Amino acid sequence: MSLDPSFVGRTYPPTAPYQVGREKIREFATAIGAEEPAYHDPEAARALGHADVLAPPTFPMTITMSASRQIIEDPELDIDYSRVVHGDQRFLYTRPVVAGDELVCVNTVEDIVARGGHGFLTTRTEVSTTAGEPVVTVWSKLVVRGEG
Amino acid sequence: MDLSPRTYRITRADLVRYAGASGDFNPIHWSDRFATKVGLPGVIAHGMFTMALVGRAVTEWAGSPDAVVEYGVRFTRPVVVPDDDEGTEIEVTAVVRDTGEPGLTRLDLTATCHGEKVLAQARAVIRTPA
């Protein structure tokens, strides 16, 4: 699988806003067994200086994974998703995601490398509020396995 | 300084719950038929679920749910989850490193399943606990 290196540096239009719900954060925290009160109880979150319940550190992925379909499903890039495995994942937080946030993702193709018959695609997603306040930057490296 | 290790059990029910909560419905995380067809030993945990469990260890060590400034991992080996009540277990350990920046601490993390490393270059930067 060879990925076209000329896509490096390409930035896609902002995604439609994602409304972060309190119950979605609670559901996610429960699914990973995270019991800290600030993930579940608005009062506990306010005591830490947040407007509402905050999300565990990997929660932003639930938003960016769907947003990154812009790249994964870009017909010009032509990725066979059945051959994709997740290589690396990294988050750099300005602040935690909080219930009530309305978030927009801007995806950029940061790097494309071919090695050992496999393609390596690194995407960077800048997640910010609709008002333009930066929240978290998310990097994903996807490995597109070669045939055979 | 080493932090006390933490162990997390993962069963198929956890994977179903995580799939629903995260929106990642890839059948390699719930269908043996599909997983073996694509060459995996069986149903495997979402890498992001493993990363989330290790993230739990990080916020618990930090003593604060909002202490994480940066968190990154490399997925090196799948966590196979058998279809029984026991499931499997991952063990998480961490070593504390000085970042050289005031107020910040780095944790170098290790996550293993049956003694084999499932994450590499796993690191978190947290605000130094008071």
PDB file of C-alpha atoms in Angstrom:
ATOM      1  CA  MET A   1       0.000   0.000   0.000  1.00  0.00           C
ATOM      2  CA  SER A   2       1.669   3.208  -1.000  1.00  0.00           C
ATOM      3  CA  LEU A   3       0.292   6.482   0.274  1.00  0.00           C
ATOM      4  CA  ASP A   4       0.823   9.601  -1.780  1.00  0.00           C
ATOM      5  CA  PRO A   5       3.431  11.697   0.101  1.00  0.00           C
ATOM      6  CA  SER A   6       2.176  14.862  -1.584  1.00  0.00           C
ATOM      7  CA  PHE A   7      -0.699  14.792   0.981  1.00  0.00           C
ATOM      8  CA  VAL A   8       1.731  15.800   3.767  1.00  0.00           C
ATOM      9  CA  GLY A   9       0.762  19.234   5.049  1.00  0.00           C
ATOM     10  CA  ARG A  10      -2.782  19.066   3.708  1.00  0.00           C
ATOM     11  CA  THR A  11      -5.355  20.552   6.088  1.00  0.00           C
ATOM     12  CA  TYR A  12      -9.060  19.777   5.811  1.00  0.00           C
ATOM     13  CA  PRO A  13     -12.012  22.108   6.475  1.00  0.00           C
ATOM     14  CA  PRO A  14     -13.229  22.256  10.125  1.00  0.00           C
ATOM     15  CA  THR A  15     -15.696  19.505  11.052  1.00  0.00           C
ATOM     16  CA  ALA A  16     -19.264  20.179  12.190  1.00  0.00           C
ATOM     17  CA  PRO A  17     -19.386  21.107  15.913  1.00  0.00           C
ATOM     18  CA  TYR A  18     -19.609  18.218  18.399  1.00  0.00           C
ATOM     19  CA  GLN A  19     -21.731  18.916  21.480  1.00  0.00           C
ATOM     20  CA  VAL A  20     -20.102  17.249  24.530  1.00  0.00           C
ATOM     21  CA  GLY A  21     -22.841  15.840  26.755  1.00  0.00           C
ATOM     22  CA  ARG A  22     -22.605  15.206  30.500  1.00  0.00           C
ATOM     23  CA  GLU A  23     -24.155  11.751  30.148  1.00  0.00           C
ATOM     24  CA  LYS A  24     -21.727  10.826  27.337  1.00  0.00           C
ATOM     25  CA  ILE A  25     -18.782  11.652  29.597  1.00  0.00           C
ATOM     26  CA  ARG A  26     -20.336   9.639  32.439  1.00  0.00           C
ATOM     27  CA  GLU A  27     -20.958   6.719  30.065  1.00  0.00           C
ATOM     28  CA  PHE A  28     -17.349   6.807  28.841  1.00  0.00           C
ATOM     29  CA  ALA A  29     -15.911   7.099  32.371  1.00  0.00           C
ATOM     30  CA  THR A  30     -18.078   4.181  33.513  1.00  0.00           C
ATOM     31  CA  ALA A  31     -17.011   2.063  30.515  1.00  0.00           C
ATOM     32  CA  ILE A  32     -13.333   2.447  31.456  1.00  0.00           C
ATOM     33  CA  GLY A  33     -14.005   2.099  35.199  1.00  0.00           C
ATOM     34  CA  ALA A  34     -12.879   5.653  36.010  1.00  0.00           C
ATOM     35  CA  GLU A  35     -14.591   6.535  39.287  1.00  0.00           C
ATOM     36  CA  GLU A  36     -13.102   9.946  40.147  1.00  0.00           C
ATOM     37  CA  PRO A  37     -16.072  12.124  41.187  1.00  0.00           C
ATOM     38  CA  ALA A  38     -15.149  14.964  38.783  1.00  0.00           C
ATOM     39  CA  TYR A  39     -15.962  12.656  35.830  1.00  0.00           C
ATOM     40  CA  HIS A  40     -19.468  12.055  37.194  1.00  0.00           C
ATOM     41  CA  ASP A  41     -20.544  14.832  39.554  1.00  0.00           C
ATOM     42  CA  PRO A  42     -20.745  18.482  38.360  1.00  0.00           C
ATOM     43  CA  GLU A  43     -20.214  19.763  41.914  1.00  0.00           C
ATOM     44  CA  ALA A  44     -16.974  17.791  42.244  1.00  0.00           C
ATOM     45  CA  ALA A  45     -15.831  19.176  38.879  1.00  0.00           C
ATOM     46  CA  ARG A  46     -16.706  22.751  39.903  1.00  0.00           C
ATOM     47  CA  ALA A  47     -14.676  22.322  43.080  1.00  0.00           C
ATOM     48  CA  LEU A  48     -11.666  21.794  40.762  1.00  0.00           C
ATOM     49  CA  GLY A  49     -12.519  24.936  38.803  1.00  0.00           C
ATOM     50  CA  HIS A  50     -14.320  23.368  35.807  1.00  0.00           C
ATOM     51  CA  ALA A  51     -17.733  24.406  34.516  1.00  0.00           C
ATOM     52  CA  ASP A  52     -19.137  20.864  34.475  1.00  0.00           C
ATOM     53  CA  VAL A  53     -18.009  17.213  34.594  1.00  0.00           C
ATOM     54  CA  LEU A  54     -14.677  16.731  32.839  1.00  0.00           C
ATOM     55  CA  ALA A  55     -13.722  13.881  30.557  1.00  0.00           C
ATOM     56  CA  PRO A  56     -10.967  11.301  31.182  1.00  0.00           C
ATOM     57  CA  PRO A  57      -7.746  11.903  29.198  1.00  0.00           C
ATOM     58  CA  THR A  58      -8.489   9.591  26.261  1.00  0.00           C
ATOM     59  CA  PHE A  59     -12.106  10.766  25.769  1.00  0.00           C
ATOM     60  CA  PRO A  60     -11.223  13.226  22.950  1.00  0.00           C
ATOM     61  CA  MET A  61     -10.571  10.185  20.738  1.00  0.00           C
ATOM     62  CA  THR A  62     -14.310   9.481  20.630  1.00  0.00           C
ATOM     63  CA  ILE A  63     -14.634  12.806  18.791  1.00  0.00           C
ATOM     64  CA  THR A  64     -11.445  12.802  16.705  1.00  0.00           C
ATOM     65  CA  MET A  65     -11.798   9.218  15.457  1.00  0.00           C
ATOM     66  CA  SER A  66     -15.022  10.117  13.749  1.00  0.00           C
ATOM     67  CA  ALA A  67     -13.636  13.483  12.567  1.00  0.00           C
ATOM     68  CA  SER A  68     -10.588  11.831  11.004  1.00  0.00           C
ATOM     69  CA  ARG A  69     -12.822   9.968   8.538  1.00  0.00           C
ATOM     70  CA  GLN A  70     -12.274  13.102   6.480  1.00  0.00           C
ATOM     71  CA  ILE A  71      -8.755  11.818   5.850  1.00  0.00           C
ATOM     72  CA  ILE A  72      -9.288   8.049   6.076  1.00  0.00           C
ATOM     73  CA  GLU A  73     -12.143   8.179   3.594  1.00  0.00           C
ATOM     74  CA  ASP A  74     -10.624  10.787   1.291  1.00  0.00           C
ATOM     75  CA  PRO A  75     -11.071   9.065  -2.085  1.00  0.00           C
ATOM     76  CA  GLU A  76      -7.920  10.761  -3.409  1.00  0.00           C
ATOM     77  CA  LEU A  77      -5.805   9.251  -0.626  1.00  0.00           C
ATOM     78  CA  ASP A  78      -7.442   5.851  -1.270  1.00  0.00           C
ATOM     79  CA  ILE A  79      -6.756   4.006   2.011  1.00  0.00           C
ATOM     80  CA  ASP A  80      -7.915   0.380   2.364  1.00  0.00           C
ATOM     81  CA  TYR A  81      -9.283   0.681   5.918  1.00  0.00           C
ATOM     82  CA  SER A  82      -9.474  -3.109   6.370  1.00  0.00           C
ATOM     83  CA  ARG A  83      -5.649  -3.073   6.348  1.00  0.00           C
ATOM     84  CA  VAL A  84      -5.286  -0.278   8.909  1.00  0.00           C
ATOM     85  CA  VAL A  85      -3.985  -0.811  12.439  1.00  0.00           C
ATOM     86  CA  HIS A  86      -3.442   1.809  15.112  1.00  0.00           C
ATOM     87  CA  GLY A  87       0.273   2.519  15.644  1.00  0.00           C
ATOM     88  CA  ASP A  88       0.714   5.478  17.989  1.00  0.00           C
ATOM     89  CA  GLN A  89      -1.585   7.817  19.835  1.00  0.00           C
ATOM     90  CA  ARG A  90      -0.773  11.072  21.611  1.00  0.00           C
ATOM     91  CA  PHE A  91      -2.709  13.879  23.292  1.00  0.00           C
ATOM     92  CA  LEU A  92      -1.416  17.322  24.262  1.00  0.00           C
ATOM     93  CA  TYR A  93      -3.973  19.068  26.463  1.00  0.00           C
ATOM     94  CA  THR A  94      -4.555  22.767  26.933  1.00  0.00           C
ATOM     95  CA  ARG A  95      -7.359  21.781  29.298  1.00  0.00           C
ATOM     96  CA  PRO A  96      -9.646  18.760  29.759  1.00  0.00           C
ATOM     97  CA  VAL A  97     -12.774  18.386  27.653  1.00  0.00           C
ATOM     98  CA  VAL A  98     -15.768  19.481  29.757  1.00  0.00           C
ATOM     99  CA  ALA A  99     -19.506  18.805  29.373  1.00  0.00           C
ATOM    100  CA  GLY A 100     -21.095  21.677  27.479  1.00  0.00           C
ATOM    101  CA  ASP A 101     -18.114  22.170  25.183  1.00  0.00           C
ATOM    102  CA  GLU A 102     -18.964  22.581  21.528  1.00  0.00           C
ATOM    103  CA  LEU A 103     -15.885  21.281  19.749  1.00  0.00           C
ATOM    104  CA  VAL A 104     -14.582  21.608  16.217  1.00  0.00           C
ATOM    105  CA  CYS A 105     -11.776  19.466  14.765  1.00  0.00           C
ATOM    106  CA  VAL A 106      -9.256  20.579  12.162  1.00  0.00           C
ATOM    107  CA  ASN A 107      -7.401  17.638  10.617  1.00  0.00           C
ATOM    108  CA  THR A 108      -3.979  17.830   9.019  1.00  0.00           C
ATOM    109  CA  VAL A 109      -1.901  15.111   7.364  1.00  0.00           C
ATOM    110  CA  GLU A 110       1.337  15.550   9.276  1.00  0.00           C
ATOM    111  CA  ASP A 111       3.486  12.760   7.894  1.00  0.00           C
ATOM    112  CA  ILE A 112       3.470   9.890   5.404  1.00  0.00           C
ATOM    113  CA  VAL A 113       6.256   7.314   5.376  1.00  0.00           C
ATOM    114  CA  ALA A 114       6.644   4.028   3.501  1.00  0.00           C
ATOM    115  CA  ARG A 115       8.738   1.370   5.232  1.00  0.00           C
ATOM    116  CA  GLY A 116       8.986  -2.391   4.940  1.00  0.00           C
ATOM    117  CA  GLY A 117       6.080  -2.537   2.516  1.00  0.00           C
ATOM    118  CA  HIS A 118       3.777  -0.724   4.960  1.00  0.00           C
ATOM    119  CA  GLY A 119       2.457   2.827   4.873  1.00  0.00           C
ATOM    120  CA  PHE A 120       2.567   5.028   7.984  1.00  0.00           C
ATOM    121  CA  LEU A 121       0.152   7.956   8.141  1.00  0.00           C
ATOM    122  CA  THR A 122       0.348  10.493  10.972  1.00  0.00           C
ATOM    123  CA  THR A 123      -2.638  12.769  11.433  1.00  0.00           C
ATOM    124  CA  ARG A 124      -2.854  15.790  13.708  1.00  0.00           C
ATOM    125  CA  THR A 125      -6.217  17.060  14.904  1.00  0.00           C
ATOM    126  CA  GLU A 126      -6.537  20.456  16.560  1.00  0.00           C
ATOM    127  CA  VAL A 127      -9.615  20.358  18.786  1.00  0.00           C
ATOM    128  CA  SER A 128     -10.980  23.743  19.823  1.00  0.00           C
ATOM    129  CA  THR A 129     -14.277  25.265  20.890  1.00  0.00           C
ATOM    130  CA  THR A 130     -16.540  26.962  18.355  1.00  0.00           C
ATOM    131  CA  ALA A 131     -15.370  30.228  19.989  1.00  0.00           C
ATOM    132  CA  GLY A 132     -11.805  29.350  18.973  1.00  0.00           C
ATOM    133  CA  GLU A 133     -10.402  28.345  22.381  1.00  0.00           C
ATOM    134  CA  PRO A 134      -7.830  25.546  21.956  1.00  0.00           C
ATOM    135  CA  VAL A 135      -8.594  22.419  24.033  1.00  0.00           C
ATOM    136  CA  VAL A 136      -6.428  19.497  22.922  1.00  0.00           C
ATOM    137  CA  THR A 137      -4.162  18.439  20.057  1.00  0.00           C
ATOM    138  CA  VAL A 138      -4.427  14.785  19.054  1.00  0.00           C
ATOM    139  CA  TRP A 139      -1.916  12.814  16.976  1.00  0.00           C
ATOM    140  CA  SER A 140      -2.693   9.355  15.549  1.00  0.00           C
ATOM    141  CA  LYS A 141      -0.309   7.193  13.587  1.00  0.00           C
ATOM    142  CA  LEU A 142      -2.073   4.640  11.416  1.00  0.00           C
ATOM    143  CA  VAL A 143      -0.263   1.737   9.828  1.00  0.00           C
ATOM    144  CA  VAL A 144      -1.620   0.567   6.482  1.00  0.00           C
ATOM    145  CA  ARG A 145      -0.322  -2.984   6.220  1.00  0.00           C
ATOM    146  CA  GLY A 146       1.122  -4.023   2.895  1.00  0.00           C
ATOM    147  CA  GLU A 147      -0.271  -6.939   0.886  1.00  0.00           C
ATOM    148  CA  GLY A 148       1.106 -10.347   1.881  1.00  0.00           C
TER     149      GLY A 148
ATOM    150  CA  MET B   1      10.895   6.579  42.076  1.00  0.00           C
ATOM    151  CA  ASP B   2       8.579   3.703  41.166  1.00  0.00           C
ATOM    152  CA  LEU B   3       4.825   3.886  41.706  1.00  0.00           C
ATOM    153  CA  SER B   4       2.851   0.920  42.994  1.00  0.00           C
ATOM    154  CA  PRO B   5       1.718  -1.328  40.119  1.00  0.00           C
ATOM    155  CA  ARG B   6      -1.951  -1.524  39.182  1.00  0.00           C
ATOM    156  CA  THR B   7      -3.823  -4.397  37.597  1.00  0.00           C
ATOM    157  CA  TYR B   8      -6.923  -4.143  35.406  1.00  0.00           C
ATOM    158  CA  ARG B   9      -9.107  -7.054  34.300  1.00  0.00           C
ATOM    159  CA  ILE B  10     -10.598  -6.938  30.805  1.00  0.00           C
ATOM    160  CA  THR B  11     -13.535  -9.145  29.799  1.00  0.00           C
ATOM    161  CA  ARG B  12     -15.594  -9.297  26.621  1.00  0.00           C
ATOM    162  CA  ALA B  13     -18.347  -7.379  28.447  1.00  0.00           C
ATOM    163  CA  ASP B  14     -15.872  -4.522  28.993  1.00  0.00           C
ATOM    164  CA  LEU B  15     -15.107  -4.429  25.269  1.00  0.00           C
ATOM    165  CA  VAL B  16     -18.800  -4.250  24.388  1.00  0.00           C
ATOM    166  CA  ARG B  17     -19.289  -1.428  26.891  1.00  0.00           C
ATOM    167  CA  TYR B  18     -16.230   0.423  25.552  1.00  0.00           C
ATOM    168  CA  ALA B  19     -17.381  -0.018  21.951  1.00  0.00           C
ATOM    169  CA  GLY B  20     -20.714   1.604  22.808  1.00  0.00           C
ATOM    170  CA  ALA B  21     -19.198   4.445  24.808  1.00  0.00           C
ATOM    171  CA  SER B  22     -16.461   5.250  22.280  1.00  0.00           C
ATOM    172  CA  GLY B  23     -18.295   4.555  19.033  1.00  0.00           C
ATOM    173  CA  ASP B  24     -15.553   2.159  17.848  1.00  0.00           C
ATOM    174  CA  PHE B  25     -17.537  -0.823  16.558  1.00  0.00           C
ATOM    175  CA  ASN B  26     -14.734  -2.534  14.620  1.00  0.00           C
ATOM    176  CA  PRO B  27     -15.725  -6.245  14.653  1.00  0.00           C
ATOM    177  CA  ILE B  28     -12.171  -7.310  15.603  1.00  0.00           C
ATOM    178  CA  HIS B  29     -13.237  -6.198  19.111  1.00  0.00           C
ATOM    179  CA  TRP B  30     -16.322  -8.440  19.360  1.00  0.00           C
ATOM    180  CA  SER B  31     -16.380 -11.135  16.643  1.00  0.00           C
ATOM    181  CA  ASP B  32     -14.014 -14.137  16.820  1.00  0.00           C
ATOM    182  CA  ARG B  33     -15.074 -15.063  13.311  1.00  0.00           C
ATOM    183  CA  PHE B  34     -14.041 -11.683  11.948  1.00  0.00           C
ATOM    184  CA  ALA B  35     -10.878 -11.357  14.086  1.00  0.00           C
ATOM    185  CA  THR B  36      -9.462 -14.725  13.019  1.00  0.00           C
ATOM    186  CA  LYS B  37     -10.392 -14.044   9.391  1.00  0.00           C
ATOM    187  CA  VAL B  38      -8.088 -10.993   9.388  1.00  0.00           C
ATOM    188  CA  GLY B  39      -5.258 -12.974  10.968  1.00  0.00           C
ATOM    189  CA  LEU B  40      -5.618 -12.101  14.656  1.00  0.00           C
ATOM    190  CA  PRO B  41      -5.415 -14.812  17.344  1.00  0.00           C
ATOM    191  CA  GLY B  42      -8.929 -13.854  18.509  1.00  0.00           C
ATOM    192  CA  VAL B  43     -10.968 -10.880  19.675  1.00  0.00           C
ATOM    193  CA  ILE B  44      -8.621  -8.143  20.875  1.00  0.00           C
ATOM    194  CA  ALA B  45      -9.166  -5.154  23.140  1.00  0.00           C
ATOM    195  CA  HIS B  46      -9.366  -1.715  21.547  1.00  0.00           C
ATOM    196  CA  GLY B  47      -5.899  -0.158  21.794  1.00  0.00           C
ATOM    197  CA  MET B  48      -7.679   2.972  23.003  1.00  0.00           C
ATOM    198  CA  PHE B  49      -9.334   0.937  25.783  1.00  0.00           C
ATOM    199  CA  THR B  50      -5.925  -0.253  26.985  1.00  0.00           C
ATOM    200  CA  MET B  51      -4.690   3.350  26.737  1.00  0.00           C
ATOM    201  CA  ALA B  52      -7.718   4.489  28.776  1.00  0.00           C
ATOM    202  CA  LEU B  53      -7.008   1.946  31.541  1.00  0.00           C
ATOM    203  CA  VAL B  54      -3.384   3.069  31.697  1.00  0.00           C
ATOM    204  CA  GLY B  55      -4.736   6.646  31.780  1.00  0.00           C
ATOM    205  CA  ARG B  56      -6.761   5.673  34.856  1.00  0.00           C
ATOM    206  CA  ALA B  57      -3.549   4.595  36.543  1.00  0.00           C
ATOM    207  CA  VAL B  58      -1.980   7.955  35.586  1.00  0.00           C
ATOM    208  CA  THR B  59      -4.763  10.128  37.056  1.00  0.00           C
ATOM    209  CA  GLU B  60      -4.881   7.927  40.182  1.00  0.00           C
ATOM    210  CA  TRP B  61      -1.111   8.256  40.694  1.00  0.00           C
ATOM    211  CA  ALA B  62      -1.390  11.991  40.052  1.00  0.00           C
ATOM    212  CA  GLY B  63      -4.192  12.168  42.615  1.00  0.00           C
ATOM    213  CA  SER B  64      -6.140  14.475  40.338  1.00  0.00           C
ATOM    214  CA  PRO B  65      -8.478  13.753  37.391  1.00  0.00           C
ATOM    215  CA  ASP B  66      -7.305  16.859  35.494  1.00  0.00           C
ATOM    216  CA  ALA B  67      -3.532  16.656  36.064  1.00  0.00           C
ATOM    217  CA  VAL B  68      -2.576  15.188  32.680  1.00  0.00           C
ATOM    218  CA  VAL B  69      -0.833  17.644  30.347  1.00  0.00           C
ATOM    219  CA  GLU B  70       0.390  15.174  27.739  1.00  0.00           C
ATOM    220  CA  TYR B  71      -0.155  11.446  27.193  1.00  0.00           C
ATOM    221  CA  GLY B  72       1.155   9.246  24.389  1.00  0.00           C
ATOM    222  CA  VAL B  73       1.659   5.546  23.648  1.00  0.00           C
ATOM    223  CA  ARG B  74       2.735   3.199  20.882  1.00  0.00           C
ATOM    224  CA  PHE B  75       0.659   0.043  20.428  1.00  0.00           C
ATOM    225  CA  THR B  76       3.050  -2.888  20.073  1.00  0.00           C
ATOM    226  CA  ARG B  77       1.064  -6.036  20.727  1.00  0.00           C
ATOM    227  CA  PRO B  78      -2.659  -6.842  20.780  1.00  0.00           C
ATOM    228  CA  VAL B  79      -4.415  -7.692  24.070  1.00  0.00           C
ATOM    229  CA  VAL B  80      -6.328 -10.889  23.320  1.00  0.00           C
ATOM    230  CA  VAL B  81      -9.524 -11.230  25.369  1.00  0.00           C
ATOM    231  CA  PRO B  82     -10.927 -14.778  25.647  1.00  0.00           C
ATOM    232  CA  ASP B  83     -14.696 -15.341  25.706  1.00  0.00           C
ATOM    233  CA  ASP B  84     -14.976 -16.438  29.348  1.00  0.00           C
ATOM    234  CA  ASP B  85     -15.695 -14.875  32.747  1.00  0.00           C
ATOM    235  CA  GLU B  86     -12.010 -14.369  33.545  1.00  0.00           C
ATOM    236  CA  GLY B  87     -11.019 -12.460  30.417  1.00  0.00           C
ATOM    237  CA  THR B  88      -7.445 -11.248  30.716  1.00  0.00           C
ATOM    238  CA  GLU B  89      -5.432  -8.823  32.808  1.00  0.00           C
ATOM    239  CA  ILE B  90      -3.037  -5.982  32.129  1.00  0.00           C
ATOM    240  CA  GLU B  91      -0.497  -4.793  34.656  1.00  0.00           C
ATOM    241  CA  VAL B  92       0.570  -1.145  34.668  1.00  0.00           C
ATOM    242  CA  THR B  93       3.754   0.157  36.261  1.00  0.00           C
ATOM    243  CA  ALA B  94       5.395   3.574  36.135  1.00  0.00           C
ATOM    244  CA  VAL B  95       8.704   5.219  36.861  1.00  0.00           C
ATOM    245  CA  VAL B  96       8.824   8.891  37.805  1.00  0.00           C
ATOM    246  CA  ARG B  97      11.209  11.096  35.784  1.00  0.00           C
ATOM    247  CA  ASP B  98      12.227  14.686  36.194  1.00  0.00           C
ATOM    248  CA  THR B  99      11.098  16.798  33.250  1.00  0.00           C
ATOM    249  CA  GLY B 100      13.455  19.666  34.068  1.00  0.00           C
ATOM    250  CA  GLU B 101      10.414  21.938  33.929  1.00  0.00           C
ATOM    251  CA  PRO B 102       9.073  23.265  37.219  1.00  0.00           C
ATOM    252  CA  GLY B 103       5.646  21.952  38.177  1.00  0.00           C
ATOM    253  CA  LEU B 104       5.703  19.067  35.718  1.00  0.00           C
ATOM    254  CA  THR B 105       6.527  15.381  36.272  1.00  0.00           C
ATOM    255  CA  ARG B 106       6.937  12.698  33.631  1.00  0.00           C
ATOM    256  CA  LEU B 107       5.747   9.133  34.121  1.00  0.00           C
ATOM    257  CA  ASP B 108       7.360   6.431  31.998  1.00  0.00           C
ATOM    258  CA  LEU B 109       4.687   3.751  31.790  1.00  0.00           C
ATOM    259  CA  THR B 110       4.794   0.028  31.144  1.00  0.00           C
ATOM    260  CA  ALA B 111       1.713  -2.059  30.388  1.00  0.00           C
ATOM    261  CA  THR B 112       2.025  -5.834  30.116  1.00  0.00           C
ATOM    262  CA  CYS B 113      -0.377  -8.692  29.399  1.00  0.00           C
ATOM    263  CA  HIS B 114       0.839 -12.214  30.315  1.00  0.00           C
ATOM    264  CA  GLY B 115       4.278 -10.688  30.878  1.00  0.00           C
ATOM    265  CA  GLU B 116       4.503  -9.209  27.372  1.00  0.00           C
ATOM    266  CA  LYS B 117       4.659  -5.497  26.686  1.00  0.00           C
ATOM    267  CA  VAL B 118       1.533  -4.222  24.945  1.00  0.00           C
ATOM    268  CA  LEU B 119       2.555  -0.547  24.857  1.00  0.00           C
ATOM    269  CA  ALA B 120       5.915   1.032  24.102  1.00  0.00           C
ATOM    270  CA  GLN B 121       7.168   4.592  24.571  1.00  0.00           C
ATOM    271  CA  ALA B 122       4.212   5.140  26.874  1.00  0.00           C
ATOM    272  CA  ARG B 123       4.596   8.459  28.641  1.00  0.00           C
ATOM    273  CA  ALA B 124       2.502  10.950  30.498  1.00  0.00           C
ATOM    274  CA  VAL B 125       3.397  14.426  31.666  1.00  0.00           C
ATOM    275  CA  ILE B 126       1.395  15.462  34.710  1.00  0.00           C
ATOM    276  CA  ARG B 127       1.275  18.514  36.921  1.00  0.00           C
ATOM    277  CA  THR B 128       3.449  17.590  39.882  1.00  0.00           C
ATOM    278  CA  PRO B 129       1.249  16.401  42.753  1.00  0.00           C
ATOM    279  CA  ALA B 130       1.239  18.882  45.639  1.00  0.00           C
TER     280      ALA B 130
END
